Tab-separated table of C-alpha atoms and ligand atoms in Angstrom:
chain	number	residue	atom	x	y	z
M	24	MET	CA	19.585	69.198	87.478
M	25	LYS	CA	22.494	68.577	89.829
M	26	LYS	CA	24.810	70.529	87.511
M	27	THR	CA	22.402	73.496	87.495
M	28	ILE	CA	22.297	73.603	91.278
M	29	ILE	CA	26.079	73.501	91.567
M	30	LEU	CA	26.449	76.250	88.931
M	31	LEU	CA	23.883	78.394	90.699
M	32	LEU	CA	25.652	78.004	94.042
M	33	LEU	CA	28.970	78.847	92.398
M	34	CYS	CA	27.527	81.931	90.791
M	35	LEU	CA	26.057	83.120	94.082
M	36	SER	CA	29.234	82.620	96.056
M	37	LEU	CA	31.573	84.112	93.434
M	38	GLY	CA	29.210	86.953	92.613
M	39	LEU	CA	29.374	86.136	88.918
M	40	PRO	CA	27.268	88.315	86.634
M	41	GLY	CA	23.989	87.274	85.176
M	42	CYS	CA	23.151	84.606	87.735
M	43	ALA	CA	19.751	84.471	89.382
M	44	GLY	CA	19.454	86.845	92.368
M	45	ASN	CA	22.737	88.435	91.497
M	46	PRO	CA	22.375	90.995	88.708
M	47	ALA	CA	25.239	91.635	86.327
M	48	GLN	CA	27.566	94.320	87.573
M	49	ALA	CA	29.693	96.577	85.381
M	50	GLU	CA	32.339	99.106	86.252
M	51	ARG	CA	34.170	101.748	84.265
M	52	GLN	CA	36.667	104.475	85.027
M	53	LEU	CA	37.381	107.463	82.838
M	54	PHE	CA	38.952	110.891	82.978
M	55	ALA	CA	36.573	113.607	81.836
M	56	MET	CA	35.707	117.172	82.877
M	57	ASP	CA	39.088	117.444	84.578
M	58	THR	CA	38.395	114.627	87.026
M	59	VAL	CA	38.498	110.857	87.489
M	60	MET	CA	35.026	109.358	87.192
M	61	THR	CA	34.072	105.908	88.470
M	62	LEU	CA	30.854	104.378	87.189
M	63	THR	CA	29.186	101.260	88.609
M	64	ALA	CA	25.908	99.774	87.409
M	65	TRP	CA	23.815	96.664	87.960
M	66	GLY	CA	21.350	94.959	85.648
M	67	SER	CA	21.291	92.940	82.448
M	68	GLY	CA	22.246	96.015	80.374
M	69	ALA	CA	24.842	97.355	82.815
M	70	GLU	CA	27.902	96.904	80.599
M	71	GLU	CA	26.362	98.484	77.514
M	72	ALA	CA	24.690	101.228	79.548
M	73	LEU	CA	27.980	102.349	81.097
M	74	ALA	CA	29.590	102.454	77.654
M	75	GLU	CA	26.750	104.785	76.604
M	76	VAL	CA	27.177	106.872	79.770
M	77	GLU	CA	30.882	107.213	79.005
M	78	THR	CA	30.132	108.439	75.465
M	79	LEU	CA	27.601	110.887	76.899
M	80	LEU	CA	30.100	112.249	79.441
M	81	PHE	CA	32.766	112.807	76.779
M	82	SER	CA	30.257	114.556	74.541
M	83	LEU	CA	29.104	116.808	77.407
M	84	GLU	CA	32.744	117.614	78.118
M	85	ASP	CA	33.115	118.568	74.446
M	86	GLN	CA	30.204	120.960	74.750
M	87	LEU	CA	30.861	122.465	78.174
M	88	SER	CA	34.645	122.789	78.390
M	89	VAL	CA	35.742	126.388	78.880
M	90	THR	CA	39.210	125.679	77.490
M	91	ARG	CA	38.096	124.133	74.154
M	92	GLU	CA	37.523	126.732	71.471
M	93	SER	CA	35.068	124.523	69.599
M	94	SER	CA	32.845	123.838	72.635
M	95	LEU	CA	29.522	125.574	73.157
M	96	VAL	CA	31.148	127.624	75.907
M	97	GLY	CA	34.247	128.303	73.782
M	98	ARG	CA	32.151	129.597	70.892
M	99	LEU	CA	30.019	131.820	73.136
M	100	ASN	CA	33.203	133.160	74.709
M	101	GLN	CA	34.508	134.116	71.254
M	102	GLY	CA	31.431	136.323	70.872
M	103	GLN	CA	29.447	133.980	68.636
M	104	THR	CA	25.677	133.607	68.703
M	105	VAL	CA	25.004	129.892	69.146
M	106	GLU	CA	21.995	127.736	68.250
M	107	LEU	CA	21.271	125.372	71.147
M	108	THR	CA	19.809	121.915	71.374
M	109	PRO	CA	16.713	121.757	73.624
M	110	GLU	CA	18.885	120.072	76.282
M	111	LEU	CA	21.482	122.857	76.284
M	112	THR	CA	18.707	125.446	76.373
M	113	ARG	CA	17.434	123.757	79.538
M	114	LEU	CA	20.941	123.810	81.030
M	115	LEU	CA	21.524	127.500	80.337
M	116	ALA	CA	18.000	128.556	81.320
M	117	GLY	CA	18.259	126.528	84.548
M	118	THR	CA	21.636	128.063	85.352
M	119	LEU	CA	20.323	131.589	84.798
M	120	ALA	CA	17.321	130.841	87.004
M	121	LEU	CA	19.562	129.578	89.839
M	122	SER	CA	21.805	132.600	89.471
M	123	GLN	CA	18.814	134.874	89.894
M	124	LYS	CA	17.342	132.890	92.803
M	125	THR	CA	20.646	132.983	94.692
M	126	GLY	CA	21.027	136.744	94.228
M	127	GLY	CA	24.003	136.244	91.914
M	128	ALA	CA	26.000	134.014	94.316
M	129	LEU	CA	26.069	131.610	91.353
M	130	GLU	CA	27.465	133.650	88.478
M	131	PRO	CA	27.814	131.784	85.174
M	132	CYS	CA	29.709	134.650	83.504
M	133	LEU	CA	32.530	134.680	86.046
M	134	TYR	CA	35.255	133.373	83.714
M	135	PRO	CA	37.205	136.677	83.485
M	136	VAL	CA	37.658	136.471	87.271
M	137	THR	CA	38.268	132.697	87.697
M	138	LYS	CA	40.794	132.857	84.825
M	139	LEU	CA	42.644	135.724	86.503
M	140	TRP	CA	43.202	133.643	89.649
M	141	GLY	CA	44.416	130.748	87.487
M	142	PHE	CA	41.793	128.279	88.645
M	143	THR	CA	40.921	127.044	85.169
M	144	THR	CA	44.531	126.771	83.931
M	145	GLY	CA	46.459	125.870	87.104
M	146	ASP	CA	48.503	129.107	86.760
M	147	TYR	CA	47.645	130.238	90.274
M	148	ARG	CA	48.411	133.757	91.477
M	149	VAL	CA	46.932	136.505	93.651
M	150	PRO	CA	45.949	139.292	91.251
M	151	GLU	CA	46.335	142.995	92.034
M	152	PRO	CA	43.120	144.693	93.245
M	153	ALA	CA	43.006	146.775	90.045
M	154	GLU	CA	43.126	143.600	87.940
M	155	ILE	CA	40.256	142.117	89.916
M	156	GLN	CA	38.230	145.277	89.447
M	157	ALA	CA	38.883	145.201	85.711
M	158	ALA	CA	37.939	141.505	85.465
M	159	GLN	CA	34.742	142.097	87.435
M	160	ALA	CA	33.791	144.885	85.074
M	161	GLN	CA	33.998	142.270	82.300
M	162	VAL	CA	31.409	140.025	83.977
M	163	GLY	CA	28.387	140.654	81.784
M	164	ARG	CA	25.295	138.664	81.017
M	165	LEU	CA	24.299	135.532	79.170
M	166	HIS	CA	21.274	136.080	76.948
M	167	LEU	CA	18.837	133.381	75.893
M	168	ASP	CA	16.421	134.060	73.091
M	169	GLY	CA	14.468	130.859	72.481
M	170	ASP	CA	17.090	128.323	71.440
M	171	THR	CA	19.710	130.965	70.716
M	172	ALA	CA	22.383	132.121	73.177
M	173	TYR	CA	24.901	134.944	73.160
M	174	LEU	CA	26.945	136.921	75.656
M	175	ASP	CA	27.406	140.616	76.305
M	176	PRO	CA	30.506	141.778	74.407
M	177	GLY	CA	33.689	140.863	76.312
M	178	SER	CA	31.763	138.632	78.699
M	179	GLN	CA	32.797	134.992	79.246
M	180	LEU	CA	30.947	131.935	80.486
M	181	ASP	CA	32.299	129.310	82.936
M	182	LEU	CA	29.935	126.404	83.605
M	183	GLY	CA	32.382	124.719	86.010
M	184	ALA	CA	29.932	125.172	88.880
M	185	VAL	CA	27.076	123.257	87.234
M	186	GLY	CA	28.522	120.977	84.545
M	187	LYS	CA	29.169	117.810	86.506
M	188	GLY	CA	25.831	117.876	88.323
M	189	TRP	CA	24.084	118.396	84.998
M	190	ALA	CA	26.076	115.518	83.511
M	191	GLY	CA	25.036	113.229	86.386
M	192	SER	CA	21.353	113.945	85.770
M	193	GLN	CA	21.738	113.396	82.033
M	194	ALA	CA	23.393	110.049	82.742
M	195	ALA	CA	20.580	109.043	85.115
M	196	ALA	CA	18.026	109.935	82.411
M	197	LEU	CA	19.910	107.724	79.961
M	198	LEU	CA	19.790	104.782	82.395
M	199	GLN	CA	16.105	105.373	83.061
M	200	ALA	CA	15.316	105.316	79.337
M	201	ARG	CA	17.119	101.968	78.848
M	202	GLN	CA	15.121	100.116	81.508
M	203	ASP	CA	17.702	97.302	81.766
M	204	VAL	CA	19.702	98.811	84.623
M	205	THR	CA	18.336	98.330	88.120
M	206	GLY	CA	20.795	100.545	89.944
M	207	ALA	CA	23.913	102.635	89.441
M	208	LEU	CA	26.372	104.702	91.400
M	209	LEU	CA	28.098	107.315	89.258
M	210	ASN	CA	30.941	109.088	90.997
M	211	LEU	CA	31.862	112.056	88.824
M	212	GLY	CA	34.901	113.212	90.769
M	213	GLY	CA	33.145	113.532	94.098
M	214	ASN	CA	29.864	114.636	92.527
M	215	VAL	CA	27.729	111.557	93.036
M	216	GLN	CA	24.650	110.484	91.115
M	217	THR	CA	22.712	107.526	92.428
M	218	TYR	CA	20.199	105.699	90.266
M	219	GLY	CA	17.587	103.104	91.241
M	220	ALA	CA	18.450	100.572	93.902
M	221	LYS	CA	21.423	98.556	95.095
M	222	PRO	CA	21.178	94.826	94.328
M	223	ASP	CA	20.575	93.987	97.990
M	224	GLY	CA	17.994	96.758	98.371
M	225	SER	CA	19.962	98.542	101.082
M	226	ALA	CA	20.469	102.320	101.111
M	227	TRP	CA	23.236	104.032	99.181
M	228	THR	CA	25.945	105.115	101.593
M	229	ILE	CA	27.817	108.198	100.465
M	230	GLY	CA	30.762	109.525	102.417
M	231	ILE	CA	31.183	113.252	102.916
M	232	GLN	CA	34.830	114.165	102.941
M	233	ASP	CA	36.250	115.847	106.024
M	234	PRO	CA	37.294	119.271	104.656
M	235	ALA	CA	40.054	119.454	107.276
M	236	GLY	CA	41.587	116.021	106.748
M	237	GLU	CA	41.874	112.839	104.765
M	238	GLY	CA	38.943	110.895	106.210
M	239	LEU	CA	35.190	111.246	106.177
M	240	ALA	CA	33.231	113.826	108.154
M	241	GLY	CA	30.090	111.671	107.980
M	242	VAL	CA	28.096	109.258	105.861
M	243	LEU	CA	24.800	109.964	104.089
M	244	HIS	CA	22.131	107.275	103.649
M	245	LEU	CA	19.829	107.632	100.656
M	246	THR	CA	17.475	105.422	98.710
M	247	GLY	CA	16.547	105.927	95.063
M	248	THR	CA	17.811	108.373	92.475
M	249	TRP	CA	19.643	111.453	93.763
M	250	ALA	CA	22.311	113.955	92.852
M	251	VAL	CA	24.722	114.475	95.760
M	252	VAL	CA	27.143	117.295	95.079
M	253	THR	CA	29.787	118.812	97.330
M	254	SER	CA	31.543	122.149	96.985
M	255	GLY	CA	34.497	122.789	99.242
M	256	GLY	CA	37.381	125.167	99.388
M	257	TYR	CA	39.661	122.182	100.033
M	258	GLU	CA	38.867	120.689	96.591
M	259	ARG	CA	41.043	123.159	94.700
M	260	TYR	CA	43.101	125.918	96.278
M	261	PHE	CA	46.580	127.384	96.464
M	262	THR	CA	48.523	128.926	99.315
M	263	GLN	CA	50.498	132.142	99.078
M	264	ASP	CA	52.229	133.850	102.020
M	265	GLY	CA	50.418	131.509	104.383
M	266	VAL	CA	46.959	132.358	103.047
M	267	ASP	CA	44.752	129.760	101.310
M	268	TYR	CA	42.879	130.902	98.192
M	269	CYS	CA	40.062	128.579	97.084
M	270	HIS	CA	38.483	128.144	93.661
M	271	ILE	CA	35.001	129.282	94.661
M	272	ILE	CA	34.792	133.009	94.052
M	273	ASP	CA	32.393	135.453	95.666
M	274	PRO	CA	31.066	137.325	92.625
M	275	ALA	CA	30.381	140.356	94.844
M	276	THR	CA	34.092	140.835	95.613
M	277	GLY	CA	36.001	138.920	92.938
M	278	TYR	CA	37.954	137.193	95.746
M	279	PRO	CA	37.724	133.575	96.946
M	280	ALA	CA	34.635	133.149	99.117
M	281	ARG	CA	35.252	133.253	102.867
M	282	SER	CA	31.850	132.638	104.336
M	283	GLY	CA	32.810	130.484	107.319
M	284	LEU	CA	31.844	127.297	105.464
M	285	ALA	CA	34.405	124.615	104.643
M	286	SER	CA	32.015	122.556	102.508
M	287	VAL	CA	28.425	122.315	101.361
M	288	THR	CA	26.845	119.060	100.181
M	289	VAL	CA	23.531	119.364	98.386
M	290	VAL	CA	21.160	116.453	97.787
M	291	ALA	CA	18.536	117.079	95.109
M	292	GLU	CA	16.530	115.195	92.509
M	293	ASP	CA	18.022	117.414	89.850
M	294	GLY	CA	21.805	117.527	89.328
M	295	LEU	CA	21.846	121.087	88.018
M	296	THR	CA	20.106	122.261	91.198
M	297	ALA	CA	22.474	120.237	93.408
M	298	ASP	CA	25.639	121.460	91.692
M	299	GLY	CA	24.588	125.073	91.219
M	300	LEU	CA	23.404	125.340	94.813
M	301	SER	CA	26.453	123.655	96.335
M	302	THR	CA	28.557	126.465	94.864
M	303	ALA	CA	26.099	129.283	95.580
M	304	LEU	CA	25.377	128.248	99.185
M	305	TYR	CA	29.118	127.972	99.863
M	306	VAL	CA	29.403	131.610	98.793
M	307	LEU	CA	26.368	132.702	100.831
M	308	GLY	CA	27.437	131.162	104.165
M	309	LEU	CA	25.397	129.179	106.694
M	310	GLU	CA	22.754	131.715	107.770
M	311	ALA	CA	21.824	132.881	104.269
M	312	ALA	CA	21.991	129.293	102.987
M	313	LEU	CA	19.510	128.145	105.640
M	314	ASP	CA	17.196	131.031	104.787
M	315	TYR	CA	17.389	129.892	101.173
M	316	TRP	CA	16.554	126.319	102.209
M	317	ARG	CA	13.536	127.472	104.201
M	318	GLU	CA	12.195	129.347	101.184
M	319	ASN	CA	13.020	126.717	98.542
M	320	ARG	CA	12.405	123.154	99.652
M	321	ASP	CA	13.620	121.434	96.483
M	322	PHE	CA	16.819	120.133	98.120
M	323	GLN	CA	18.463	118.993	101.350
M	324	ALA	CA	21.976	119.931	102.447
M	325	VAL	CA	24.857	119.258	104.817
M	326	PHE	CA	27.018	122.200	105.846
M	327	ILE	CA	30.432	121.871	107.484
M	328	THR	CA	31.788	125.058	109.015
M	329	ASP	CA	35.426	126.127	109.224
M	330	ALA	CA	35.207	125.183	112.917
M	331	GLY	CA	34.177	121.621	111.968
M	332	GLU	CA	30.527	121.865	113.084
M	333	ILE	CA	28.118	119.866	110.916
M	334	TYR	CA	24.568	121.040	110.133
M	335	ALA	CA	22.113	118.866	108.190
M	336	THR	CA	18.636	119.878	107.014
M	337	ALA	CA	15.832	117.856	108.565
M	338	GLY	CA	15.224	115.533	105.596
M	339	LEU	CA	18.639	113.856	105.728
M	340	GLU	CA	20.001	110.898	107.653
M	341	LEU	CA	23.700	110.948	108.542
M	342	SER	CA	25.831	108.442	110.419
M	343	GLN	CA	29.344	108.263	111.836
M	344	CYS	CA	29.281	111.867	113.041
M	345	SER	CA	27.519	114.152	115.471
M	346	TYR	CA	25.582	116.942	113.819
M	347	HIS	CA	22.945	119.613	114.303
M	348	THR	CA	19.626	119.004	112.568
M	349	VAL	CA	18.190	122.135	111.025
M	350	GLU	CA	14.401	122.345	111.344
M	351	ASP	CA	12.006	124.928	109.886
W	430	LIG	P1	31.961	123.733	92.240
W	430	LIG	O1	33.130	122.835	92.416
W	430	LIG	O2	30.759	123.081	91.666
W	430	LIG	O3	31.647	124.523	93.467
W	430	LIG	O4	32.359	124.799	91.113
W	430	LIG	C1	33.488	125.600	91.238
W	430	LIG	C2	33.926	126.064	89.871
W	430	LIG	O5	32.942	126.953	89.317
W	430	LIG	C3	35.212	126.867	89.927
W	430	LIG	O6	36.333	126.052	89.681
W	430	LIG	C4	35.008	127.932	88.871
W	430	LIG	O7	35.322	127.402	87.592
W	430	LIG	C5	33.528	128.191	88.917
W	430	LIG	N1	33.098	129.185	89.923
W	430	LIG	C6	33.779	129.639	91.016
W	430	LIG	N2	33.015	130.484	91.741
W	430	LIG	C7	31.821	130.550	91.101
W	430	LIG	C8	30.610	131.250	91.353
W	430	LIG	N3	30.437	132.024	92.417
W	430	LIG	N4	29.586	131.089	90.461
W	430	LIG	C9	29.737	130.289	89.378
W	430	LIG	N5	30.851	129.623	89.078
W	430	LIG	C10	31.878	129.727	89.937
W	431	LIG	MG1	28.725	123.383	91.981
């Protein structure tokens, strides 16, 4: 009896896994989808669950990578007609739906243009206007016919704007199905997926990076399972002749988006929605993005302007910053 009490006290103070009141914690880091991912989970199955999440993330990378010829995207881009799993059908159908809802601000077939600027290869350059025009003419359509997908001839898909958010949701679904993980925080290179609850029951605190500096612009407080995805020009850009060119392209012009926004963070139940919208709303700019929010209430968002002003939709709670709350 005495021994048990001492062991219990030890476990509590050292935070050892598996002890009463202190669920097992597991952590894993991996490099996938061109980014460092840090996974943390709590619960009796945490260790095994994160191993499964890692396998899932690598397999999604295999399917979604634009630079792998054998991937789903690679095969579509070679002009093949591809049979899809039900999951991939949902991903492509959901992406097409978001593209339509955002008036084409999210454009899944933008690869001819993003490739030209070097954003997928790291070979950055400012293309000539004629090259941009030619690349834009190549932006065709993705067709879905039941579980079959194909592209217009010469057209090329780039799922970089939705892949990580989708992956986060898939990972959360995996954890949910296992039922032996009580909470998890999956940081997929700045795209965050929360799952369940923290061991102490407190809210998840998620920092929003200051687009103009090293620190945080503010901190979000959330409870439960959420996708929290940020798009920002600062995440990937190059500078030529004193001008910054960011990796988010306005499909209407073929040039990097300059909408007055420095970053957009979207919080949604669904990762595809969060990721797709973070990119699209960045392209649209604050006014159009708020109109979109008022018409479609399936997400909340934080907008940071180039001038450093922060706007948060009414459903969110932020700390460590002053911000404008956007109401109806
Ligand atoms: P994100 O970081 O989620 O905003 O996605 C940006 C990535 O998506 C870029 O690196 C491009 O590969 C691709 N992309 C850039 N602009 C767009 C756009 N307007 N619509 C769809 N994909 C885009
Ligand atoms: Mg995105």
